[in-house]
Amino acid sequence: MAALPSDRLGFLLSFRGELTGARIRAALGVAGLHPRSAMTLMQLAPGAMSQRDLAAAMEVDPSQLVAILNELESEGLAERRRDPADRRRHIVEITEAGAGALRRVDTAVGEAERELFGDLTEAEQAVLRGLLDRVVVDPAAHACGE
Amino acid sequence: MAALPSDRLGFLLSFRGELTGARIRAALGVAGLHPRSAMTLMQLAPGAMSQRDLAAAMEVDPSQLVAILNELESEGLAERRRDPADRRRHIVEITEAGAGALRRVDTAVGEAERELFGDLTEAEQAVLRGLLDRVVVDPAAHACGE
DNA sequence: TATTGTTATACTCTATAACTATA
DNA sequence: TATAGTTATAGAGTATAACAATA
């Protein structure tokens, strides 16, 4: 459903965002990674964290994260270990192989962005960033009609 | 998965677009319509067309369109009739009630856009539109890695 | 034989609730 | 009893293929 039914800015932003997301996800998959696995590795890159905090940071349900981490762990890209201070907790950490995969992913995302925004100057890209930052996307600001 | 894993413009556009889409879909639902039903009515507003052409315009599989039209027809918002010239074809047309629902939807979408872009001046909104129009989203321009 | 619309099937994604082990 | 992680189940959405009617 890509054809614009009107010239409304909201539709334009939504559709361009969707297509941009599809292009980015394709780039995330270059290392053979599921997009959500790549996103998880990005969250883990700065440092290890508990599985619960990771789920909160990614705004996914903890039960969904289980499958993602199972996959990452089976591929040797991340590791879970028990927290000695609280044995209920899992400390999740990216591995060296995971960091390597992330570097390849990062290169691919950079390439995708050059494709997406190649017609814009650096200054124009900065303007776009500034305008997008000022779009109000507070989910609490509206009543959900669906 | 809303937290930005980096300050990349591609992620920003993708996430803002996704949230904008969610806000727009909520507005589409104000008339009790499923978002895709509202989108279908928008496509039909300019004039009747064949079911096949409608599916092509919306870039959905014809088999998906069947359920949407069943729903719209049961609610009296659209009608299907056989094309006398080719009895395989269905001519799909919006009803007067459908046009009324569409007017209510349009009002709600306008309200959503005032919320989303209320912090931007008219000129800034025009700049945003111009920049978004120049983002390259040609799906054929990249190899799919997923 | 090809085309239009329909139905059936399967697969992914997501949301929820139960379950375990630890606290 | 509450919490962290896991498992199971169901629902929505989507993609594909088979099908009936017509050309």
Coordinates of C-alpha atoms (C1' of nucleotides) in Angstrom, one line a residue:
Chain A
M1 CA 0.0 0.0 0.0
A2 CA 2.5 2.6 -1.2
A3 CA 0.5 4.9 -3.4
L4 CA -0.3 8.2 -1.7
P5 CA -4.0 8.6 -1.3
S6 CA -3.6 12.3 -0.8
D7 CA -0.8 14.9 -0.6
R8 CA -0.9 14.9 3.2
L9 CA 2.5 15.4 4.9
G10 CA 1.6 12.7 7.5
F11 CA 1.1 10.1 4.8
L12 CA 4.3 11.2 3.1
L13 CA 6.4 10.9 6.2
S14 CA 4.8 7.6 7.1
F15 CA 5.3 6.0 3.7
R16 CA 8.9 7.3 3.2
G17 CA 9.7 6.1 6.7
E18 CA 8.3 2.7 6.0
L19 CA 10.4 2.3 2.8
T20 CA 13.4 3.7 4.5
G21 CA 12.9 1.2 7.3
A22 CA 12.7 -1.6 4.7
R23 CA 16.0 -0.4 3.1
I24 CA 17.7 -0.2 6.5
R25 CA 16.4 -3.7 7.5
A26 CA 17.8 -5.1 4.3
A27 CA 21.2 -3.6 5.2
L28 CA 20.9 -5.0 8.7
G29 CA 20.6 -8.4 7.2
V30 CA 23.8 -8.3 5.2
A31 CA 25.7 -10.2 7.8
G32 CA 23.1 -13.0 7.7
L33 CA 21.4 -11.5 10.7
H34 CA 17.8 -11.1 11.3
P35 CA 17.1 -7.3 11.6
R36 CA 16.0 -7.6 15.2
S37 CA 19.1 -9.5 16.0
A38 CA 21.2 -6.7 14.6
M39 CA 19.2 -4.2 16.6
T40 CA 19.9 -6.2 19.7
L41 CA 23.6 -6.3 19.0
M42 CA 23.5 -2.5 18.6
Q43 CA 21.9 -2.2 22.1
L44 CA 24.6 -4.4 23.6
A45 CA 27.5 -2.7 21.9
P46 CA 28.1 0.0 24.6
G47 CA 28.2 -2.6 27.4
A48 CA 26.6 -5.7 29.0
M49 CA 23.2 -5.4 30.6
S50 CA 20.5 -7.6 32.2
Q51 CA 18.0 -9.3 30.0
R52 CA 15.2 -7.4 31.6
D53 CA 16.9 -4.0 31.0
L54 CA 17.7 -5.0 27.5
A55 CA 14.0 -5.8 26.8
A56 CA 13.0 -2.4 28.4
A57 CA 15.6 -0.6 26.3
M58 CA 14.4 -2.2 23.1
E59 CA 10.7 -1.8 24.1
V60 CA 10.0 -5.5 23.4
D61 CA 8.3 -8.0 25.6
P62 CA 10.8 -10.1 27.6
S63 CA 9.3 -13.2 26.1
Q64 CA 10.1 -12.0 22.6
L65 CA 13.7 -11.3 23.5
V66 CA 14.2 -15.0 24.5
A67 CA 14.1 -16.2 20.9
I68 CA 16.3 -13.4 19.7
L69 CA 19.0 -14.2 22.3
N70 CA 18.7 -17.9 21.7
E71 CA 19.5 -17.2 18.0
L72 CA 22.4 -14.8 18.8
E73 CA 23.8 -17.2 21.3
S74 CA 23.6 -20.2 19.0
E75 CA 25.6 -18.2 16.4
G76 CA 28.2 -17.1 19.0
L77 CA 27.4 -13.4 18.7
A78 CA 26.2 -12.9 22.2
E79 CA 26.4 -14.7 25.6
R80 CA 24.1 -15.0 28.6
R81 CA 25.5 -15.7 32.0
R82 CA 23.9 -15.8 35.4
D83 CA 24.3 -12.7 37.6
P84 CA 26.2 -14.0 40.7
A85 CA 24.5 -11.3 42.8
D86 CA 21.0 -12.4 41.8
R87 CA 20.8 -15.8 40.2
R88 CA 17.4 -15.0 38.6
R89 CA 19.1 -12.5 36.4
H90 CA 20.9 -13.0 33.1
I91 CA 23.7 -10.7 32.1
V92 CA 23.8 -10.4 28.4
E93 CA 27.0 -9.5 26.6
I94 CA 28.1 -9.1 23.0
T95 CA 31.0 -11.4 21.9
E96 CA 34.0 -10.5 19.8
A97 CA 32.3 -12.3 16.9
G98 CA 29.2 -10.2 17.6
A99 CA 31.2 -7.0 17.5
G100 CA 32.7 -8.1 14.2
A101 CA 29.2 -8.8 12.7
L102 CA 28.1 -5.4 14.0
R103 CA 31.0 -3.6 12.2
R104 CA 29.9 -5.3 8.9
V105 CA 26.3 -4.3 9.6
D106 CA 27.4 -0.7 10.3
T107 CA 29.2 -0.5 7.0
A108 CA 26.1 -1.8 5.2
V109 CA 23.8 0.7 7.0
G110 CA 26.2 3.5 6.0
E111 CA 26.0 2.4 2.4
A112 CA 22.2 2.3 2.6
E113 CA 22.1 5.8 3.9
R114 CA 24.3 7.1 1.1
E115 CA 21.8 5.6 -1.3
L116 CA 18.8 7.0 0.6
F117 CA 20.1 10.5 1.2
G118 CA 22.7 10.8 -1.6
D119 CA 20.6 13.5 -3.4
L120 CA 20.8 15.7 -0.3
T121 CA 23.7 17.9 0.7
E122 CA 25.2 17.5 4.2
A123 CA 23.4 20.8 5.2
E124 CA 20.1 19.5 3.9
Q125 CA 20.5 16.3 5.8
A126 CA 21.1 18.3 8.9
V127 CA 17.9 20.3 8.2
L128 CA 15.9 17.1 7.7
R129 CA 17.2 15.7 11.0
G130 CA 16.3 18.9 12.8
L131 CA 12.8 18.9 11.4
L132 CA 12.2 15.2 12.1
D133 CA 13.3 15.8 15.7
R134 CA 10.5 18.4 16.1
V135 CA 7.7 16.1 14.9
V136 CA 5.5 15.3 17.8
V137 CA 5.2 11.6 18.2
D138 CA 4.1 11.3 21.8
P139 CA 1.8 8.2 21.8
A140 CA 0.0 9.5 24.9
A141 CA -1.0 12.7 23.1
H142 CA -4.0 11.1 21.3
A143 CA -6.8 8.6 22.0
C144 CA -6.4 5.4 20.1
G145 CA -9.3 4.8 17.8
E146 CA -8.2 1.3 16.6
Chain B
M1 CA 11.8 -1.1 19.4
A2 CA 11.7 2.6 19.5
A3 CA 15.1 3.6 21.1
L4 CA 17.6 4.9 18.6
P5 CA 20.6 2.6 18.5
S6 CA 22.6 5.3 16.9
D7 CA 22.2 8.8 15.7
R8 CA 21.8 7.7 12.1
L9 CA 19.4 9.7 9.9
G10 CA 18.0 6.5 8.4
F11 CA 16.9 5.2 11.8
L12 CA 15.5 8.6 12.7
L13 CA 13.4 8.7 9.6
S14 CA 12.3 5.1 9.9
F15 CA 11.2 5.4 13.6
R16 CA 9.5 8.8 13.2
G17 CA 7.8 7.5 10.1
E18 CA 6.6 4.4 12.0
L19 CA 5.2 6.5 14.9
T20 CA 3.6 8.9 12.5
G21 CA 2.0 6.0 10.7
A22 CA 0.7 4.7 14.0
R23 CA -0.8 8.1 14.8
I24 CA -2.4 8.4 11.3
R25 CA -3.8 4.9 11.5
A26 CA -5.4 5.8 14.9
A27 CA -7.0 8.7 13.1
L28 CA -8.2 6.5 10.2
G29 CA -10.0 4.4 12.8
V30 CA -12.1 7.2 14.2
A31 CA -15.1 6.3 12.1
G32 CA -14.9 2.7 13.3
L33 CA -13.0 1.8 10.2
H34 CA -10.1 -0.5 9.9
P35 CA -7.2 1.6 8.7
R36 CA -6.9 -0.5 5.5
S37 CA -10.6 0.0 4.9
A38 CA -10.2 3.8 5.2
M39 CA -7.2 3.6 2.8
T40 CA -9.4 1.7 0.3
L41 CA -12.2 4.3 0.5
M42 CA -9.6 7.0 -0.2
Q43 CA -8.5 5.1 -3.3
L44 CA -12.2 4.8 -4.4
A45 CA -13.1 8.5 -3.7
P46 CA -12.0 9.9 -7.1
G47 CA -14.1 7.3 -9.0
A48 CA -15.1 3.6 -9.4
M49 CA -12.5 1.1 -10.7
S50 CA -12.2 -2.6 -11.2
Q51 CA -11.2 -4.8 -8.2
R52 CA -8.0 -5.7 -10.0
D53 CA -7.0 -2.1 -10.7
L54 CA -7.8 -1.2 -7.1
A55 CA -5.5 -4.0 -5.8
A56 CA -2.8 -2.7 -8.1
A57 CA -3.2 0.9 -7.0
M58 CA -3.0 -0.1 -3.4
E59 CA -0.2 -2.6 -4.0
V60 CA -1.9 -5.3 -2.1
D61 CA -2.6 -8.9 -3.4
P62 CA -6.0 -9.3 -4.9
S63 CA -6.7 -12.0 -2.4
Q64 CA -6.2 -9.6 0.5
L65 CA -8.6 -7.1 -1.1
V66 CA -11.4 -9.5 -1.0
A67 CA -11.7 -9.4 2.8
I68 CA -11.5 -5.6 2.9
L69 CA -14.2 -5.2 0.3
N70 CA -16.4 -7.8 2.1
E71 CA -16.2 -5.7 5.2
L72 CA -16.8 -2.4 3.4
E73 CA -19.8 -3.9 1.6
S74 CA -21.3 -5.4 4.7
E75 CA -21.1 -1.9 6.3
G76 CA -22.7 -0.3 3.2
L77 CA -19.6 1.9 2.5
A78 CA -18.7 0.4 -0.9
E79 CA -20.4 -1.7 -3.5
R80 CA -19.3 -4.4 -6.0
R81 CA -21.1 -5.0 -9.2
R82 CA -20.3 -7.1 -12.3
D83 CA -18.9 -5.3 -15.3
P84 CA -21.4 -5.9 -18.1
A85 CA -18.7 -5.7 -20.6
D86 CA -16.6 -8.5 -19.0
R87 CA -18.5 -10.5 -16.4
R88 CA -15.3 -11.7 -14.7
R89 CA -14.7 -8.2 -13.5
H90 CA -16.1 -6.4 -10.5
I91 CA -16.6 -2.6 -10.6
V92 CA -16.0 -1.3 -7.1
E93 CA -17.6 2.0 -6.1
I94 CA -17.8 4.0 -2.9
T95 CA -21.4 4.7 -1.6
E96 CA -22.8 7.9 -0.2
A97 CA -22.4 6.5 3.3
G98 CA -18.7 5.6 2.4
A99 CA -18.1 9.2 1.3
G100 CA -19.6 10.4 4.6
A101 CA -17.3 8.1 6.6
L102 CA -14.4 9.4 4.5
R103 CA -15.2 13.0 5.3
R104 CA -15.1 12.2 9.1
V105 CA -11.8 10.3 8.5
D106 CA -10.3 13.3 6.7
T107 CA -11.2 15.6 9.6
A108 CA -9.5 13.2 12.0
V109 CA -6.4 12.9 9.9
G110 CA -6.2 16.7 9.7
E111 CA -6.4 16.9 13.5
A112 CA -3.6 14.2 13.8
E113 CA -1.4 16.2 11.4
R114 CA -1.9 19.4 13.4
E115 CA -0.7 17.4 16.5
L116 CA 2.2 15.9 14.6
F117 CA 3.5 19.0 12.8
G118 CA 2.1 21.7 15.1
D119 CA 5.6 22.7 16.2
L120 CA 6.6 23.5 12.6
T121 CA 5.7 26.6 10.7
E122 CA 4.0 26.3 7.3
A123 CA 7.3 27.1 5.7
E124 CA 9.1 24.4 7.7
Q125 CA 6.5 21.9 6.8
A126 CA 7.0 22.7 3.1
V127 CA 10.8 22.3 3.5
L128 CA 10.2 18.9 5.2
R129 CA 7.9 17.8 2.4
G130 CA 10.5 18.9 -0.2
L131 CA 13.3 17.0 1.5
L132 CA 11.2 13.8 2.0
D133 CA 10.4 13.9 -1.7
R134 CA 14.1 13.7 -2.5
V135 CA 14.8 10.7 -0.3
V136 CA 15.6 7.8 -2.6
V137 CA 13.3 4.9 -1.8
D138 CA 13.6 2.9 -5.0
P139 CA 13.2 -0.7 -3.9
A140 CA 15.1 -1.9 -7.0
A141 CA 18.2 0.1 -6.1
H142 CA 19.5 -2.4 -3.6
A143 CA 19.9 -6.2 -3.2
C144 CA 17.7 -7.6 -0.5
G145 CA 19.7 -9.2 2.2
E146 CA 16.8 -10.5 4.3
Chain C
dT1 C1' -5.4 -21.3 -22.5
dA2 C1' -5.5 -16.8 -19.8
dT3 C1' -7.7 -13.8 -16.5
dT4 C1' -10.8 -12.2 -12.4
dG5 C1' -12.1 -12.9 -8.2
dT6 C1' -12.2 -16.2 -4.4
dT7 C1' -10.9 -19.7 -1.0
dA8 C1' -7.5 -22.3 1.5
dT9 C1' -3.1 -22.8 3.6
dA10 C1' 0.9 -21.6 5.9
dC11 C1' 4.2 -18.7 7.8
dT12 C1' 5.7 -14.6 10.5
dC13 C1' 5.0 -11.4 14.1
dT14 C1' 3.0 -10.1 18.2
dA15 C1' 0.4 -10.2 22.6
dT16 C1' -0.9 -12.7 26.6
dA17 C1' -0.8 -15.7 30.1
dA18 C1' 0.9 -19.6 32.5
dC19 C1' 5.1 -21.9 34.4
dT20 C1' 10.1 -22.4 36.9
dA21 C1' 13.6 -20.9 39.7
dT22 C1' 15.1 -17.8 42.5
dA23 C1' 14.6 -13.9 45.9
Chain D
dT1 C1' 4.8 -12.9 47.8
dA2 C1' 7.2 -10.9 44.1
dT3 C1' 10.6 -11.0 40.2
dA4 C1' 13.5 -12.9 36.0
dG5 C1' 13.3 -15.6 32.5
dT6 C1' 11.0 -19.2 29.8
dT7 C1' 7.3 -21.6 27.4
dA8 C1' 2.8 -22.2 25.3
dT9 C1' -1.1 -20.4 23.0
dA10 C1' -3.7 -17.5 20.3
dG11 C1' -4.5 -13.7 17.2
dA12 C1' -3.5 -10.5 13.4
dG13 C1' -1.2 -9.8 9.1
dT14 C1' 0.7 -11.5 4.9
dA15 C1' 2.2 -14.4 1.1
dT16 C1' 1.3 -18.3 -1.8
dA17 C1' -1.1 -21.5 -4.3
dA18 C1' -5.2 -23.8 -5.8
dC19 C1' -9.9 -23.1 -7.5
dA20 C1' -14.4 -21.6 -10.1
dA21 C1' -16.3 -18.6 -13.5
dT22 C1' -15.6 -16.2 -17.6
dA23 C1' -13.1 -14.7 -21.6

